[in-house]
Amino acid sequence: MMPRICLILVIVTALVFSVACGSGNGGGGSNGPFSNASLNGQYVYQINGFDFTVNPNGAPYREAGVFVANGAQQITGGIIDSVEGGGGVGTNPITGSYSINGNGTGSMVSNSKVYLIEADPLLNASGLAEKQDPTAIAAVPNGTFIFRTHILNAALVPTATVGRMTIASSAVSSGNEDSITLGASSTPLNLTGGAFTAPDSNGRGQFNLNNSTPATTGFFYYIVDANNIRFFDSDLGFTGLGTAEKQSGTPTFTGSYAFGTRGDTTTNGFGLGGVNTAGRFTSDGTSALTAGVLDTVQGGNQVSGVTFTGTFTPVDSHGRTAVTFSTTAQLLCWMVSSSRAFVVFNDPAKVEDGTFDSQLGSGFSNSSMNGSFGFAMDGFDTIQGVNINRVGTLAWDGSGHLTLNEAANSGNGAVSPGNLSGTYSVSGNGRVLATINNLSDSNGDIVFYLISPNDAYVLESDPGVQIAGTISKQPSN
């Protein structure tokens, strides 16, 4: 498999990250508070997307690993695991170089969180890099973790799992999960065991997870810190990623939540097989949901501003609750904490999973959105027949105007069109409608659901477009 490490990462207002496949050139400028020194330390990363050099329909591929940046334009080490389609896993060391402009086509959320897109022609992918805590990588993770995976088997049939596992003495001592495979409803399973190898100097190790099917899934794991682990499916012919976060407290389900989910409605999930949803609701903490609203896009067809109510089951001792919207959708939720959950739709017609997050604040308005935000989005324009991934900054003025600066790849490599103007309107429930002029390969209609004035789920709302992502506020200096 060809190397696929030429990426555009976001680091505050510009970063072209080139590793092992030549130099990048993402435009930008010298103004701004960031420099090559902003990227310094050891980072865990994951990306997922499609390779159109193999066939016109795109072969799904996934990458995960660790890279080490020295703050002086050099990637001095690390390791990458990659897989494409139904092939085997390739593992390679990383060296290379990078450059960061103070102002330009990328964006940095912070020096511990970095958005990425694929910059190579005919490749479509995005992801996230997170700074590693060096004090946490010496031993196998320990404690109870809520996890989520999304995996394609050798026939490219998707499966999503959401569940809970307890790790003690390098073994999985207990756990449960909900598993959804395309064409079938939820299968509640018990975890019957699993074992972890010790992590290496990159914070990378291997583990397997056994369930009551019975089935065993193998993974590489990468430690971000004591509370966060990232996964890469290591089984032959399988393509998938996952994440786990340590469960905290005795979770309850009350207050207002924003959510974002993504998934597949066909094998492979390319183009017309995609589904993205974002929304918000309020839980009374007992059994009822109110004030729900959502936007969903399936195969490029939008359903916007759907209102709903709903019900939910009591949160059990494992942190699980089943949430049913009045739109007939049911989501199976595993609470990381009272403010966060991993979720999967219980629907045989799709495999769609994501997260709920407590909305911080109320009575949102245009003034809630003020400052510079980093973003990453990826997906497809089904009308023009192009894959799109984009990364950059959104500058909001607090008064209904915004400016977007993006690096976008529509199949010919990443390009930067410069500053794009736009307008926005914030509703009190945190739903934001925006229009951005001359956005790459689309009309530029975007809907945001605010988690807080600092973070939001993003969904593009143009006909024939299947694109989604997230935004996070950047530090001011």
Short mmCIF file of C-alpha atoms in Angstrom, two decimals:
data_model
loop_
_atom_site.label_atom_id
_atom_site.label_comp_id
_atom_site.label_asym_id
_atom_site.label_seq_id
_atom_site.Cartn_x
_atom_site.Cartn_y
_atom_site.Cartn_z
CA MET A 1 0.00 0.00 0.00
CA MET A 2 1.27 3.46 -0.89
CA PRO A 3 2.25 5.79 1.99
CA ARG A 4 -0.51 8.16 2.93
CA ILE A 5 1.10 10.49 5.42
CA CYS A 6 0.93 13.78 3.53
CA LEU A 7 -1.61 15.65 5.60
CA ILE A 8 -2.91 19.11 6.23
CA LEU A 9 -3.12 19.50 9.98
CA VAL A 10 -4.62 22.46 11.66
CA ILE A 11 -2.58 24.51 14.02
CA VAL A 12 -4.18 27.82 14.78
CA THR A 13 -4.16 29.63 11.50
CA ALA A 14 -2.00 27.53 9.30
CA LEU A 15 -0.13 24.31 9.28
CA VAL A 16 0.99 22.17 6.43
CA PHE A 17 2.18 18.86 7.79
CA SER A 18 4.30 16.80 5.39
CA VAL A 19 5.66 13.46 6.51
CA ALA A 20 7.57 11.02 4.32
CA CYS A 21 5.89 12.05 1.06
CA GLY A 22 7.31 15.35 0.02
CA SER A 23 6.70 18.93 1.01
CA GLY A 24 3.33 20.59 1.50
CA ASN A 25 2.33 24.08 0.56
CA GLY A 26 -0.86 25.34 2.10
CA GLY A 27 -0.55 29.07 1.64
CA GLY A 28 -0.97 31.27 4.66
CA GLY A 29 1.15 34.06 5.98
CA SER A 30 3.45 35.12 8.74
CA ASN A 31 0.96 37.06 10.86
CA GLY A 32 -0.33 35.37 13.97
CA PRO A 33 0.85 34.04 17.31
CA PHE A 34 1.91 30.57 16.13
CA SER A 35 5.12 29.17 14.72
CA ASN A 36 6.88 25.90 14.10
CA ALA A 37 7.40 25.66 17.85
CA SER A 38 3.63 25.32 18.34
CA LEU A 39 3.80 21.65 17.31
CA ASN A 40 6.03 20.07 19.94
CA GLY A 41 5.73 16.69 21.63
CA GLN A 42 4.25 13.26 21.03
CA TYR A 43 0.78 13.01 19.41
CA VAL A 44 -1.72 10.18 18.89
CA TYR A 45 -3.68 10.47 15.66
CA GLN A 46 -6.45 8.73 13.68
CA ILE A 47 -7.77 9.40 10.19
CA ASN A 48 -10.38 7.63 8.08
CA GLY A 49 -11.44 8.03 4.48
CA PHE A 50 -11.37 6.68 0.95
CA ASP A 51 -8.70 6.05 -1.69
CA PHE A 52 -9.91 6.74 -5.25
CA THR A 53 -6.61 5.75 -6.87
CA VAL A 54 -7.59 2.10 -6.45
CA ASN A 55 -11.03 2.24 -8.07
CA PRO A 56 -13.66 4.89 -8.96
CA ASN A 57 -15.88 3.81 -6.06
CA GLY A 58 -13.16 4.43 -3.49
CA ALA A 59 -11.48 1.88 -1.24
CA PRO A 60 -11.95 2.65 2.47
CA TYR A 61 -8.75 3.10 4.43
CA ARG A 62 -7.85 3.89 8.02
CA GLU A 63 -4.68 5.11 9.68
CA ALA A 64 -3.69 5.50 13.29
CA GLY A 65 -0.44 5.96 15.12
CA VAL A 66 1.89 8.26 16.99
CA PHE A 67 4.24 10.98 15.71
CA VAL A 68 6.85 13.04 17.53
CA ALA A 69 7.35 16.71 16.59
CA ASN A 70 10.41 18.56 17.87
CA GLY A 71 9.09 22.11 17.62
CA ALA A 72 11.65 22.89 14.90
CA GLN A 73 10.06 21.55 11.68
CA GLN A 74 11.11 17.94 12.16
CA ILE A 75 9.08 14.79 12.76
CA THR A 76 11.72 12.82 14.62
CA GLY A 77 9.93 9.53 15.14
CA GLY A 78 6.74 7.60 15.71
CA ILE A 79 4.82 4.77 14.13
CA ILE A 80 1.86 4.40 11.76
CA ASP A 81 -0.61 1.54 11.34
CA SER A 82 -2.65 1.57 8.12
CA VAL A 83 -5.12 -0.65 6.27
CA GLU A 84 -7.06 -0.37 3.03
CA GLY A 85 -10.15 -2.27 1.88
CA GLY A 86 -9.84 -5.94 2.78
CA GLY A 87 -6.06 -5.95 2.94
CA GLY A 88 -3.68 -6.56 5.78
CA VAL A 89 -2.32 -4.03 8.24
CA GLY A 90 0.88 -2.20 7.34
CA THR A 91 3.07 -0.84 10.14
CA ASN A 92 5.85 1.65 9.43
CA PRO A 93 8.06 4.11 11.32
CA ILE A 94 7.57 7.84 10.77
CA THR A 95 10.10 10.57 10.07
CA GLY A 96 9.63 13.78 8.12
CA SER A 97 9.16 17.52 8.34
CA TYR A 98 6.46 20.14 8.84
CA SER A 99 5.97 23.88 8.60
CA ILE A 100 3.56 26.20 10.37
CA ASN A 101 2.51 29.67 9.27
CA GLY A 102 1.19 32.17 11.76
CA ASN A 103 -1.83 33.00 9.58
CA GLY A 104 -3.25 31.02 6.66
CA THR A 105 -5.23 27.99 5.61
CA GLY A 106 -5.18 25.78 8.65
CA SER A 107 -6.25 26.22 12.20
CA MET A 108 -5.07 25.12 15.56
CA VAL A 109 -7.54 24.40 18.31
CA SER A 110 -4.71 24.27 20.82
CA ASN A 111 -1.24 22.82 20.94
CA SER A 112 -2.77 19.63 22.35
CA LYS A 113 -5.54 19.12 19.76
CA VAL A 114 -4.89 19.21 16.01
CA TYR A 115 -7.37 18.74 13.14
CA LEU A 116 -6.15 16.90 10.03
CA ILE A 117 -7.22 16.35 6.43
CA GLU A 118 -5.68 14.33 3.63
CA ALA A 119 -3.87 16.60 1.15
CA ASP A 120 -3.01 14.08 -1.58
CA PRO A 121 -4.97 13.94 -4.87
CA LEU A 122 -7.73 11.31 -5.11
CA LEU A 123 -7.72 10.75 -1.36
CA ASN A 124 -10.49 11.87 0.99
CA ALA A 125 -10.02 11.73 4.75
CA SER A 126 -9.96 13.71 7.94
CA GLY A 127 -9.06 13.09 11.54
CA LEU A 128 -7.63 14.34 14.79
CA ALA A 129 -4.26 14.34 16.55
CA GLU A 130 -4.09 14.65 20.33
CA LYS A 131 -1.04 15.41 22.42
CA GLN A 132 0.11 12.49 24.51
CA ASP A 133 0.70 12.65 28.24
CA PRO A 134 4.20 11.11 28.63
CA THR A 135 3.45 10.13 32.22
CA ALA A 136 0.55 7.89 31.15
CA ILE A 137 2.19 5.67 28.52
CA ALA A 138 4.37 3.45 30.70
CA ALA A 139 1.65 0.96 31.67
CA VAL A 140 -1.53 -0.67 30.36
CA PRO A 141 -4.63 1.49 30.97
CA ASN A 142 -6.56 0.69 34.12
CA GLY A 143 -10.20 1.29 35.09
CA THR A 144 -13.64 1.26 33.50
CA PHE A 145 -13.90 2.74 30.01
CA ILE A 146 -16.82 3.50 27.70
CA PHE A 147 -15.85 2.66 24.11
CA ARG A 148 -17.12 3.06 20.56
CA THR A 149 -15.93 1.39 17.33
CA HIS A 150 -16.96 1.58 13.66
CA ILE A 151 -15.61 -1.28 11.53
CA LEU A 152 -16.00 -2.60 7.97
CA ASN A 153 -15.49 -6.34 7.45
CA ALA A 154 -13.81 -7.89 4.41
CA ALA A 155 -17.07 -7.55 2.43
CA LEU A 156 -17.23 -3.84 3.50
CA VAL A 157 -20.32 -4.42 5.64
CA PRO A 158 -20.28 -1.93 8.54
CA THR A 159 -20.69 -2.71 12.24
CA ALA A 160 -20.71 -0.24 15.13
CA THR A 161 -20.31 -1.14 18.79
CA VAL A 162 -20.81 0.96 21.90
CA GLY A 163 -20.18 -0.41 25.36
CA ARG A 164 -18.26 -0.60 28.62
CA MET A 165 -15.20 -2.55 29.66
CA THR A 166 -13.24 -2.78 32.89
CA ILE A 167 -9.47 -3.22 32.55
CA ALA A 168 -7.46 -4.54 35.49
CA SER A 169 -4.02 -6.21 35.57
CA SER A 170 -3.73 -6.04 31.75
CA ALA A 171 -6.99 -7.95 31.23
CA VAL A 172 -10.63 -7.16 30.53
CA SER A 173 -12.39 -8.40 33.64
CA SER A 174 -15.97 -7.49 32.68
CA GLY A 175 -18.08 -5.50 30.26
CA ASN A 176 -21.08 -5.27 27.94
CA GLU A 177 -21.74 -3.82 24.50
CA ASP A 178 -24.42 -3.09 21.94
CA SER A 179 -23.49 -4.14 18.41
CA ILE A 180 -25.25 -2.95 15.24
CA THR A 181 -24.50 -4.52 11.85
CA LEU A 182 -26.10 -3.22 8.66
CA GLY A 183 -29.33 -5.15 8.09
CA ALA A 184 -29.80 -6.16 11.73
CA SER A 185 -31.05 -4.58 14.95
CA SER A 186 -29.07 -4.31 18.17
CA THR A 187 -27.35 -7.34 19.62
CA PRO A 188 -26.65 -6.85 23.35
CA LEU A 189 -23.51 -8.80 24.21
CA ASN A 190 -21.43 -9.59 27.26
CA LEU A 191 -17.67 -9.18 27.17
CA THR A 192 -16.09 -12.43 28.24
CA GLY A 193 -12.46 -11.36 28.42
CA GLY A 194 -9.52 -9.80 26.68
CA ALA A 195 -5.84 -9.16 27.21
CA PHE A 196 -3.50 -6.18 26.74
CA THR A 197 0.20 -6.21 25.91
CA ALA A 198 2.40 -3.60 27.57
CA PRO A 199 2.68 -0.31 25.65
CA ASP A 200 5.94 0.60 23.92
CA SER A 201 7.69 3.98 24.02
CA ASN A 202 5.02 5.35 21.64
CA GLY A 203 2.26 4.41 24.07
CA ARG A 204 1.18 1.74 21.56
CA GLY A 205 0.25 -1.85 22.34
CA GLN A 206 -2.11 -4.62 21.27
CA PHE A 207 -5.23 -6.09 22.83
CA ASN A 208 -8.10 -8.39 22.01
CA LEU A 209 -11.72 -8.19 23.09
CA ASN A 210 -13.87 -11.30 23.43
CA ASN A 211 -17.67 -11.22 23.42
CA SER A 212 -20.46 -13.73 23.94
CA THR A 213 -21.21 -14.25 20.22
CA PRO A 214 -18.54 -15.77 20.60
CA ALA A 215 -16.10 -13.59 18.67
CA THR A 216 -12.68 -12.05 19.22
CA THR A 217 -11.59 -8.71 17.78
CA GLY A 218 -7.96 -7.63 17.75
CA PHE A 219 -6.78 -4.04 18.06
CA PHE A 220 -3.73 -1.86 18.29
CA TYR A 221 -4.24 0.70 21.04
CA TYR A 222 -2.64 4.11 21.58
CA ILE A 223 -2.68 5.87 24.94
CA VAL A 224 -3.46 9.59 24.83
CA ASP A 225 -3.59 10.00 28.60
CA ALA A 226 -4.90 8.12 31.66
CA ASN A 227 -8.50 8.77 30.57
CA ASN A 228 -8.33 8.34 26.79
CA ILE A 229 -7.37 5.46 24.50
CA ARG A 230 -7.65 5.20 20.71
CA PHE A 231 -8.06 1.94 18.73
CA PHE A 232 -7.17 0.53 15.31
CA ASP A 233 -8.67 -2.82 14.21
CA SER A 234 -5.78 -5.20 13.50
CA ASP A 235 -7.78 -8.17 12.12
CA LEU A 236 -7.00 -9.31 8.57
CA GLY A 237 -9.54 -7.93 6.10
CA PHE A 238 -11.14 -5.53 8.58
CA THR A 239 -10.99 -1.71 8.43
CA GLY A 240 -11.92 0.20 11.54
CA LEU A 241 -11.14 2.68 14.30
CA GLY A 242 -12.35 3.19 17.84
CA THR A 243 -12.06 5.31 20.93
CA ALA A 244 -12.44 4.80 24.68
CA GLU A 245 -12.86 7.27 27.54
CA LYS A 246 -12.68 6.48 31.25
CA GLN A 247 -16.08 6.51 32.94
CA SER A 248 -16.40 8.94 35.83
CA GLY A 249 -18.84 9.20 38.71
CA THR A 250 -22.32 7.69 38.72
CA PRO A 251 -23.75 9.00 35.46
CA THR A 252 -27.18 10.59 35.27
CA PHE A 253 -29.01 11.82 32.18
CA THR A 254 -30.44 15.27 32.81
CA GLY A 255 -30.25 18.71 31.23
CA SER A 256 -29.69 19.84 27.65
CA TYR A 257 -27.49 17.89 25.21
CA ALA A 258 -26.14 18.50 21.72
CA PHE A 259 -25.23 15.52 19.58
CA GLY A 260 -23.53 14.52 16.35
CA THR A 261 -23.53 11.14 14.61
CA ARG A 262 -22.21 9.71 11.34
CA GLY A 263 -22.61 6.40 9.57
CA ASP A 264 -23.35 4.18 6.60
CA THR A 265 -26.55 3.01 4.94
CA THR A 266 -24.85 0.72 2.41
CA THR A 267 -21.67 -1.31 2.26
CA ASN A 268 -18.59 0.91 1.95
CA GLY A 269 -20.54 4.05 2.89
CA PHE A 270 -19.29 6.15 -0.03
CA GLY A 271 -21.42 8.98 -1.42
CA LEU A 272 -25.08 7.97 -1.45
CA GLY A 273 -24.38 5.47 1.31
CA GLY A 274 -23.63 8.08 3.95
CA VAL A 275 -25.77 9.49 6.77
CA ASN A 276 -24.99 12.42 9.12
CA THR A 277 -27.17 13.79 11.94
CA ALA A 278 -26.80 16.67 14.40
CA GLY A 279 -29.24 18.05 16.92
CA ARG A 280 -30.14 18.88 20.52
CA PHE A 281 -32.76 18.10 23.19
CA THR A 282 -33.52 18.53 26.89
CA SER A 283 -33.86 15.62 29.33
CA ASP A 284 -35.91 15.91 32.52
CA GLY A 285 -33.64 13.38 34.28
CA THR A 286 -36.50 10.92 34.80
CA SER A 287 -37.99 9.64 31.54
CA ALA A 288 -38.90 12.44 29.12
CA LEU A 289 -37.19 14.44 26.39
CA THR A 290 -38.44 17.85 25.28
CA ALA A 291 -37.41 20.69 22.96
CA GLY A 292 -35.69 18.36 20.52
CA VAL A 293 -34.60 19.52 17.07
CA LEU A 294 -32.33 17.83 14.53
CA ASP A 295 -30.97 18.02 11.01
CA THR A 296 -30.08 14.91 9.09
CA VAL A 297 -28.59 14.26 5.65
CA GLN A 298 -28.78 10.84 4.01
CA GLY A 299 -27.37 10.27 0.56
CA GLY A 300 -27.30 14.02 -0.02
CA ASN A 301 -30.98 14.49 0.90
CA GLN A 302 -31.59 16.98 3.74
CA VAL A 303 -34.28 16.93 6.38
CA SER A 304 -33.87 20.19 8.29
CA GLY A 305 -35.10 21.49 11.61
CA VAL A 306 -37.17 18.44 12.60
CA THR A 307 -38.69 18.93 16.05
CA PHE A 308 -39.22 15.99 18.42
CA THR A 309 -39.92 14.88 21.94
CA GLY A 310 -39.05 11.49 23.39
CA THR A 311 -38.52 9.11 26.25
CA PHE A 312 -35.62 7.23 27.81
CA THR A 313 -35.06 4.31 30.13
CA PRO A 314 -33.43 4.78 33.54
CA VAL A 315 -29.63 4.84 33.37
CA ASP A 316 -28.54 1.41 34.61
CA SER A 317 -25.58 0.56 36.83
CA HIS A 318 -23.33 0.31 33.77
CA GLY A 319 -24.28 3.77 32.48
CA ARG A 320 -26.57 2.55 29.68
CA THR A 321 -29.86 4.13 28.65
CA ALA A 322 -32.09 3.64 25.59
CA VAL A 323 -33.36 6.93 24.16
CA THR A 324 -36.38 6.95 21.82
CA PHE A 325 -37.23 10.02 19.75
CA SER A 326 -40.83 10.66 18.68
CA THR A 327 -39.48 10.47 15.12
CA THR A 328 -39.26 6.68 15.88
CA ALA A 329 -35.47 6.74 16.10
CA GLN A 330 -33.94 4.86 19.02
CA LEU A 331 -30.42 5.46 20.25
CA LEU A 332 -28.50 3.22 22.63
CA CYS A 333 -26.41 5.42 24.90
CA TRP A 334 -23.48 4.57 27.17
CA MET A 335 -22.63 7.40 29.55
CA VAL A 336 -18.97 8.35 29.94
CA SER A 337 -20.16 10.82 32.56
CA SER A 338 -23.31 12.81 33.25
CA SER A 339 -22.16 15.26 30.56
CA ARG A 340 -21.06 12.90 27.78
CA ALA A 341 -22.18 9.66 26.11
CA PHE A 342 -21.26 7.42 23.20
CA VAL A 343 -24.32 6.44 21.15
CA VAL A 344 -25.44 4.23 18.27
CA PHE A 345 -28.75 4.21 16.39
CA ASN A 346 -30.68 0.96 16.80
CA ASP A 347 -31.79 0.77 13.18
CA PRO A 348 -31.15 -2.14 10.78
CA ALA A 349 -31.19 0.25 7.80
CA LYS A 350 -28.07 2.13 8.89
CA VAL A 351 -24.97 1.95 11.06
CA GLU A 352 -24.69 5.42 12.61
CA ASP A 353 -22.85 6.29 15.82
CA GLY A 354 -21.46 9.34 17.60
CA THR A 355 -21.61 11.35 20.83
CA PHE A 356 -23.90 13.37 23.09
CA ASP A 357 -22.45 16.31 25.04
CA SER A 358 -24.07 18.51 27.68
CA GLN A 359 -24.85 21.96 26.34
CA LEU A 360 -23.00 24.48 28.48
CA GLY A 361 -24.99 27.68 28.68
CA SER A 362 -28.48 28.68 27.63
CA GLY A 363 -30.13 31.49 25.75
CA PHE A 364 -27.57 31.40 22.94
CA SER A 365 -27.47 34.40 20.58
CA ASN A 366 -25.31 35.83 17.80
CA SER A 367 -23.01 37.31 20.43
CA SER A 368 -22.32 33.79 21.77
CA MET A 369 -20.17 33.14 18.70
CA ASN A 370 -17.22 35.48 18.80
CA GLY A 371 -13.60 34.72 17.99
CA SER A 372 -11.65 32.29 15.85
CA PHE A 373 -12.49 28.59 15.59
CA GLY A 374 -10.66 25.69 14.00
CA PHE A 375 -12.70 23.21 11.97
CA ALA A 376 -12.45 20.03 9.94
CA MET A 377 -15.12 18.60 7.62
CA ASP A 378 -15.18 15.75 5.13
CA GLY A 379 -17.58 13.98 2.81
CA PHE A 380 -18.89 14.01 -0.76
CA ASP A 381 -20.69 16.16 -3.30
CA THR A 382 -22.91 13.59 -4.98
CA ILE A 383 -24.05 15.99 -7.73
CA GLN A 384 -20.60 17.01 -8.92
CA GLY A 385 -19.21 13.57 -8.15
CA VAL A 386 -16.28 14.77 -6.04
CA ASN A 387 -14.99 13.89 -2.62
CA ILE A 388 -14.38 16.88 -0.34
CA ASN A 389 -12.38 17.39 2.81
CA ARG A 390 -11.61 20.77 4.25
CA VAL A 391 -9.86 22.27 7.24
CA GLY A 392 -9.34 25.84 8.37
CA THR A 393 -10.59 28.67 10.53
CA LEU A 394 -13.94 30.35 11.08
CA ALA A 395 -13.81 33.88 12.49
CA TRP A 396 -17.13 35.00 14.06
CA ASP A 397 -17.71 38.68 14.90
CA GLY A 398 -20.53 38.21 17.44
CA SER A 399 -22.90 40.22 15.21
CA GLY A 400 -23.94 37.81 12.48
CA HIS A 401 -20.91 37.92 10.17
CA LEU A 402 -18.14 35.38 9.75
CA THR A 403 -15.05 34.71 7.64
CA LEU A 404 -13.88 31.25 6.62
CA ASN A 405 -10.33 30.44 5.54
CA GLU A 406 -10.01 26.86 4.32
CA ALA A 407 -7.68 24.38 2.74
CA ALA A 408 -9.91 22.07 0.69
CA ASN A 409 -9.20 18.89 -1.26
CA SER A 410 -11.75 17.91 -3.93
CA GLY A 411 -9.61 15.19 -5.44
CA ASN A 412 -6.77 17.24 -6.93
CA GLY A 413 -4.83 18.00 -3.78
CA ALA A 414 -5.39 20.70 -1.18
CA VAL A 415 -5.94 24.29 -2.33
CA SER A 416 -6.64 27.49 -0.40
CA PRO A 417 -9.07 29.99 -1.99
CA GLY A 418 -8.46 32.69 0.61
CA ASN A 419 -10.93 34.42 2.92
CA LEU A 420 -14.61 33.64 2.27
CA SER A 421 -17.27 35.88 3.80
CA GLY A 422 -20.56 34.74 5.27
CA THR A 423 -23.43 35.40 7.63
CA TYR A 424 -24.93 33.49 10.54
CA SER A 425 -27.92 33.47 12.88
CA VAL A 426 -27.95 31.77 16.31
CA SER A 427 -31.17 30.45 17.87
CA GLY A 428 -31.62 30.37 21.62
CA ASN A 429 -31.41 26.55 21.66
CA GLY A 430 -27.93 26.58 20.12
CA ARG A 431 -28.89 25.79 16.51
CA VAL A 432 -26.95 28.03 14.14
CA LEU A 433 -27.65 28.62 10.44
CA ALA A 434 -24.84 30.04 8.32
CA THR A 435 -24.21 30.76 4.65
CA ILE A 436 -20.64 31.03 3.39
CA ASN A 437 -20.03 32.57 -0.03
CA ASN A 438 -18.05 30.53 -2.57
CA LEU A 439 -17.43 27.59 -0.26
CA SER A 440 -15.60 24.82 -2.09
CA ASP A 441 -17.88 22.76 -4.39
CA SER A 442 -21.11 23.77 -2.67
CA ASN A 443 -23.55 26.59 -1.96
CA GLY A 444 -22.17 27.04 1.54
CA ASP A 445 -25.25 26.47 3.72
CA ILE A 446 -24.07 25.15 7.09
CA VAL A 447 -25.93 24.21 10.27
CA PHE A 448 -24.17 24.11 13.65
CA TYR A 449 -25.39 22.70 16.96
CA LEU A 450 -23.56 24.37 19.82
CA ILE A 451 -22.20 22.30 22.66
CA SER A 452 -21.01 25.59 24.13
CA PRO A 453 -19.73 28.92 22.78
CA ASN A 454 -16.45 27.01 22.24
CA ASP A 455 -17.50 23.79 20.44
CA ALA A 456 -20.14 22.60 17.98
CA TYR A 457 -21.19 19.81 15.67
CA VAL A 458 -21.32 20.85 12.00
CA LEU A 459 -23.49 19.63 9.14
CA GLU A 460 -23.52 20.96 5.59
CA SER A 461 -27.06 21.54 4.36
CA ASP A 462 -26.68 21.89 0.58
CA PRO A 463 -28.60 19.59 -1.82
CA GLY A 464 -26.59 16.59 -2.94
CA VAL A 465 -23.89 17.15 -0.33
CA GLN A 466 -22.91 14.68 2.41
CA ILE A 467 -20.38 16.57 4.57
CA ALA A 468 -20.01 16.89 8.36
CA GLY A 469 -17.45 17.77 11.01
CA THR A 470 -16.73 19.70 14.21
CA ILE A 471 -15.41 23.11 15.28
CA SER A 472 -13.52 24.22 18.39
CA LYS A 473 -12.49 27.67 19.57
CA GLN A 474 -8.84 28.56 19.23
CA PRO A 475 -6.76 30.19 21.96
CA SER A 476 -6.45 33.94 21.54
CA ASN A 477 -2.70 33.93 21.98
#
